[in-house]
XYZ file of N, CA and C in Angstrom:
348
model
N 0.843 -1.174 0.000
C 0.000 0.000 0.000
C 0.891 1.241 0.000
N 0.614 2.195 -0.878
C 1.447 3.387 -0.932
C 1.356 4.204 0.347
N 2.448 4.884 0.640
C 2.475 5.781 1.785
C 1.747 7.060 1.422
N 1.029 7.599 2.351
C 0.337 8.861 2.138
C 1.198 9.964 2.731
N 1.438 11.009 1.970
C 2.175 12.140 2.490
C 1.181 12.983 3.269
N 1.414 13.162 4.562
C 0.435 13.871 5.372
C 0.363 15.339 4.997
N -0.841 15.902 5.077
C -0.971 17.324 4.795
C -0.926 18.134 6.083
N -0.852 17.457 7.217
C -0.715 18.138 8.502
C 0.744 18.317 8.844
N 1.009 18.855 10.007
C 2.386 19.122 10.388
C 2.994 18.003 11.233
N 2.209 16.984 11.572
C 2.753 15.914 12.407
C 3.680 15.026 11.587
N 4.778 14.658 12.207
C 5.756 13.791 11.553
C 5.918 12.530 12.375
N 6.244 11.434 11.714
C 6.486 10.206 12.477
C 7.784 10.339 13.261
N 7.977 9.473 14.251
C 9.222 9.527 15.033
C 10.439 9.349 14.128
N 11.514 10.035 14.456
C 12.743 9.957 13.670
C 13.802 9.206 14.463
N 14.444 8.234 13.812
C 15.510 7.452 14.424
C 16.728 7.582 13.514
N 17.687 8.423 13.912
C 18.833 8.691 13.043
C 19.658 7.437 12.785
N 19.760 6.559 13.750
C 20.512 5.317 13.543
C 19.857 4.464 12.452
N 18.544 4.345 12.498
C 17.814 3.612 11.456
C 17.973 4.315 10.110
N 17.877 5.637 10.117
C 18.020 6.417 8.887
C 19.403 6.225 8.269
N 20.435 6.232 9.111
C 21.797 6.043 8.611
C 21.954 4.692 7.905
N 21.183 3.699 8.323
C 21.222 2.381 7.690
C 20.670 2.376 6.270
N 19.912 3.411 5.905
C 19.373 3.512 4.544
C 20.414 4.030 3.552
N 21.363 4.809 4.040
C 22.350 5.439 3.164
C 23.173 4.368 2.449
N 23.281 4.527 1.132
C 24.014 3.577 0.298
C 23.142 2.484 -0.289
N 21.921 2.368 0.191
C 21.018 1.322 -0.285
C 20.435 1.687 -1.653
N 20.219 0.681 -2.487
C 19.579 0.862 -3.784
C 18.071 0.757 -3.574
N 17.344 1.816 -3.943
C 15.899 1.867 -3.700
C 15.144 2.014 -5.016
N 14.037 1.333 -5.106
C 13.099 1.442 -6.221
C 11.879 2.165 -5.680
N 11.552 3.321 -6.278
C 10.461 4.152 -5.778
C 9.346 4.269 -6.809
N 8.123 4.165 -6.330
C 6.945 4.377 -7.156
C 6.150 5.529 -6.575
N 5.768 6.476 -7.434
C 5.000 7.631 -6.985
C 3.753 7.740 -7.845
N 2.594 7.788 -7.179
C 1.320 7.943 -7.857
C 0.768 9.325 -7.535
N 0.428 10.072 -8.567
C -0.167 11.398 -8.394
C -1.673 11.271 -8.597
N -2.427 11.826 -7.645
C -3.874 11.703 -7.639
C -4.486 13.101 -7.648
N -5.596 13.250 -8.368
C -6.318 14.522 -8.423
C -6.879 14.858 -7.039
N -7.332 16.083 -6.896
C -7.850 16.567 -5.608
C -9.040 15.758 -5.104
N -9.712 15.028 -5.990
C -10.849 14.203 -5.549
C -10.397 12.985 -4.745
N -9.083 12.746 -4.741
C -8.533 11.632 -3.977
C -8.677 10.281 -4.643
N -9.247 10.240 -5.840
C -9.503 8.966 -6.519
C -8.881 8.870 -7.910
N -8.885 9.967 -8.644
C -8.461 9.947 -10.035
C -6.940 10.006 -10.139
N -6.344 8.933 -10.670
C -4.895 8.894 -10.868
C -4.558 9.739 -12.091
N -3.679 10.733 -11.887
C -3.294 11.601 -13.004
C -1.988 11.160 -13.655
N -1.084 10.558 -12.874
C 0.153 10.026 -13.448
C 0.846 9.127 -12.430
N 1.775 8.337 -12.954
C 2.586 7.461 -12.113
C 4.034 7.541 -12.586
N 4.946 7.518 -11.627
C 6.371 7.615 -11.918
C 7.078 6.484 -11.186
N 8.048 5.884 -11.856
C 8.910 4.896 -11.215
C 10.348 5.339 -11.437
N 11.142 5.280 -10.392
C 12.553 5.614 -10.533
C 13.349 4.794 -9.519
N 14.656 4.809 -9.687
C 15.506 4.028 -8.796
C 16.866 4.706 -8.664
N 17.525 4.427 -7.551
C 18.849 4.991 -7.336
C 19.334 4.705 -5.931
N 20.437 5.355 -5.574
C 21.077 5.159 -4.263
C 20.664 6.267 -3.302
N 20.378 5.863 -2.092
C 20.101 6.834 -1.044
C 21.439 7.428 -0.619
N 21.550 8.763 -0.693
C 22.814 9.425 -0.364
C 22.767 10.141 0.973
N 21.581 10.439 1.468
C 21.473 11.019 2.804
C 20.076 10.773 3.352
N 20.000 10.686 4.666
C 18.726 10.483 5.346
C 18.725 11.376 6.578
N 17.949 12.448 6.493
C 17.884 13.438 7.570
C 16.415 13.719 7.881
N 16.134 14.336 9.004
C 14.738 14.659 9.334
C 14.058 15.556 8.295
N 14.852 16.247 7.478
C 14.281 17.107 6.435
C 13.880 16.324 5.185
N 14.407 15.125 5.002
C 14.076 14.327 3.828
C 15.139 13.288 3.535
N 14.776 12.340 2.680
C 15.673 11.249 2.289
C 16.041 11.467 0.826
N 17.325 11.722 0.570
C 17.788 12.070 -0.768
C 18.267 10.834 -1.521
N 17.784 10.720 -2.764
C 18.128 9.603 -3.644
C 18.727 10.189 -4.920
N 19.930 9.764 -5.279
C 20.493 10.135 -6.576
C 20.043 9.066 -7.555
N 19.229 9.496 -8.495
C 18.584 8.555 -9.423
C 19.546 8.057 -10.490
N 19.254 6.843 -10.940
C 19.980 6.209 -12.032
C 18.946 5.844 -13.093
N 19.395 5.280 -14.184
C 18.459 4.796 -15.189
C 18.230 5.766 -16.331
N 17.303 5.386 -17.209
C 17.070 6.104 -18.459
C 16.521 7.511 -18.279
N 15.490 7.665 -17.471
C 14.787 8.951 -17.410
C 15.326 9.915 -16.359
N 15.827 9.426 -15.268
C 16.128 10.285 -14.128
C 17.607 10.334 -13.766
N 18.479 9.751 -14.561
C 19.892 9.640 -14.230
C 20.502 10.978 -13.817
N 21.140 10.974 -12.633
C 21.821 12.154 -12.138
C 20.949 13.118 -11.353
N 19.638 12.968 -11.426
C 18.733 13.849 -10.678
C 18.654 13.393 -9.232
N 18.504 14.346 -8.331
C 18.327 14.021 -6.923
C 16.857 14.204 -6.565
N 16.277 13.168 -6.008
C 14.889 13.182 -5.572
C 14.901 13.139 -4.045
N 14.124 14.030 -3.435
C 14.035 14.023 -1.981
C 12.663 13.507 -1.580
N 12.672 12.413 -0.850
C 11.441 11.793 -0.375
C 11.179 12.219 1.064
N 9.930 12.180 1.477
C 9.609 12.553 2.860
C 10.344 11.662 3.864
N 10.608 12.196 5.051
C 11.370 11.465 6.067
C 10.503 10.490 6.864
N 9.912 9.548 6.163
C 9.068 8.532 6.791
C 9.793 7.192 6.647
N 10.541 6.824 7.661
C 11.377 5.616 7.594
C 10.564 4.359 7.362
N 9.353 4.295 7.897
C 8.533 3.086 7.756
C 8.045 2.875 6.326
N 8.201 3.870 5.457
C 7.774 3.726 4.062
C 8.790 2.954 3.217
N 9.956 2.679 3.777
C 10.996 1.953 3.049
C 10.990 0.506 3.516
N 10.747 -0.401 2.577
C 10.627 -1.825 2.886
C 11.750 -2.608 2.202
N 12.217 -3.657 2.857
C 13.208 -4.538 2.229
C 12.589 -5.159 0.980
N 13.322 -5.120 -0.120
C 12.834 -5.686 -1.383
C 13.081 -7.188 -1.410
N 12.147 -7.899 -1.985
C 12.360 -9.329 -2.200
C 13.362 -9.489 -3.332
N 14.266 -10.471 -3.235
C 15.239 -10.681 -4.319
C 14.521 -10.968 -5.631
N 15.111 -10.476 -6.711
C 14.538 -10.741 -8.024
C 14.675 -9.557 -8.955
N 14.001 -9.677 -10.090
C 14.027 -8.629 -11.106
C 12.741 -7.817 -11.022
N 12.896 -6.498 -11.084
C 11.773 -5.569 -11.055
C 11.770 -4.801 -12.367
N 10.677 -4.897 -13.096
C 10.576 -4.220 -14.394
C 9.781 -2.936 -14.238
N 10.377 -1.833 -14.665
C 9.712 -0.546 -14.602
C 8.809 -0.383 -15.815
N 7.523 -0.218 -15.563
C 6.568 -0.056 -16.655
C 6.834 1.216 -17.452
N 7.298 2.252 -16.766
C 7.474 3.549 -17.424
C 8.632 3.569 -18.423
N 9.680 2.784 -18.186
C 10.859 2.833 -19.058
C 11.226 1.479 -19.665
N 10.677 0.399 -19.132
C 11.041 -0.928 -19.602
C 12.327 -1.456 -18.975
N 12.975 -0.660 -18.128
C 14.210 -1.098 -17.475
C 13.921 -2.234 -16.500
N 14.914 -3.077 -16.301
C 14.837 -4.129 -15.303
C 15.890 -3.851 -14.244
N 15.457 -3.791 -13.003
C 16.356 -3.555 -11.877
C 16.488 -4.879 -11.135
N 17.721 -5.323 -10.963
C 17.951 -6.597 -10.285
C 18.292 -6.392 -8.821
N 17.567 -7.087 -7.988
C 17.836 -7.150 -6.551
C 18.055 -5.794 -5.874
N 17.088 -4.873 -5.987
C 17.241 -3.639 -5.204
C 17.205 -3.991 -3.717
N 17.751 -3.113 -2.898
C 17.746 -3.344 -1.452
C 16.384 -3.010 -0.845
N 15.778 -1.939 -1.364
C 14.549 -1.417 -0.771
C 13.529 -1.046 -1.840
N 12.277 -0.989 -1.432
C 11.221 -0.413 -2.262
C 10.460 0.599 -1.409
N 9.858 1.549 -2.074
C 8.996 2.512 -1.399
C 7.966 2.990 -2.404
N 6.785 3.296 -1.927
C 5.765 3.838 -2.820
C 5.017 4.943 -2.095
N 4.597 5.916 -2.891
C 3.979 7.128 -2.356
C 2.769 7.510 -3.189
N 1.802 8.108 -2.546
C 0.668 8.701 -3.238
C 0.646 10.178 -2.865
N 0.649 11.009 -3.888
C 0.609 12.453 -3.684
C -0.714 12.962 -4.248
N -1.515 13.566 -3.389
C -2.814 14.075 -3.789
C -2.724 15.571 -4.020
N -3.212 15.990 -5.190
C -3.212 17.399 -5.550
C -4.085 18.190 -4.588
N -3.665 19.384 -4.250
C -4.439 20.241 -3.360
C -5.717 20.697 -4.051
N -6.762 20.876 -3.252
C -8.010 21.415 -3.786
C -7.807 22.898 -4.050
N -8.327 23.348 -5.184
C -8.200 24.772 -5.528
C -9.251 25.558 -4.769
N -8.854 26.768 -4.352
C -9.799 27.609 -3.611
C -10.714 28.359 -4.542
C-alpha cells in the first residue's frame, strides 16, 4: 500500500541510527499522483537509485536509469515507508528497465491540493 504524504504538520518519530542504515542502499520508488478528488490517478512515476542522505528534512536519492539519471529526488522522512525488497528482477513499466535485486522499495501517493 502506498504511503500517504500527510498534509498536517505531524511527523512520524525519527531514528537517526535507522536512517543512517538507509544510506548507500539501492531503492526502487513508485510515486502515484492523484487529483484533488482523492480517486483519479493523473500520473505514475517509477525511478531508482542510491540513497545518499537520510535526515529529518528528507531522504535524498540520486537517481539512475534512463529517465532520471543524475537527478536528486528528496522523499519525505518517513522511515517506515521503506521496505526490504524481495530478491529478483523488477521491471519498470514507465521505461522498460529491469532492476535486479534492489535493497529497498517505497511507494507514495501524492494528492493534488483542492483549488480555492
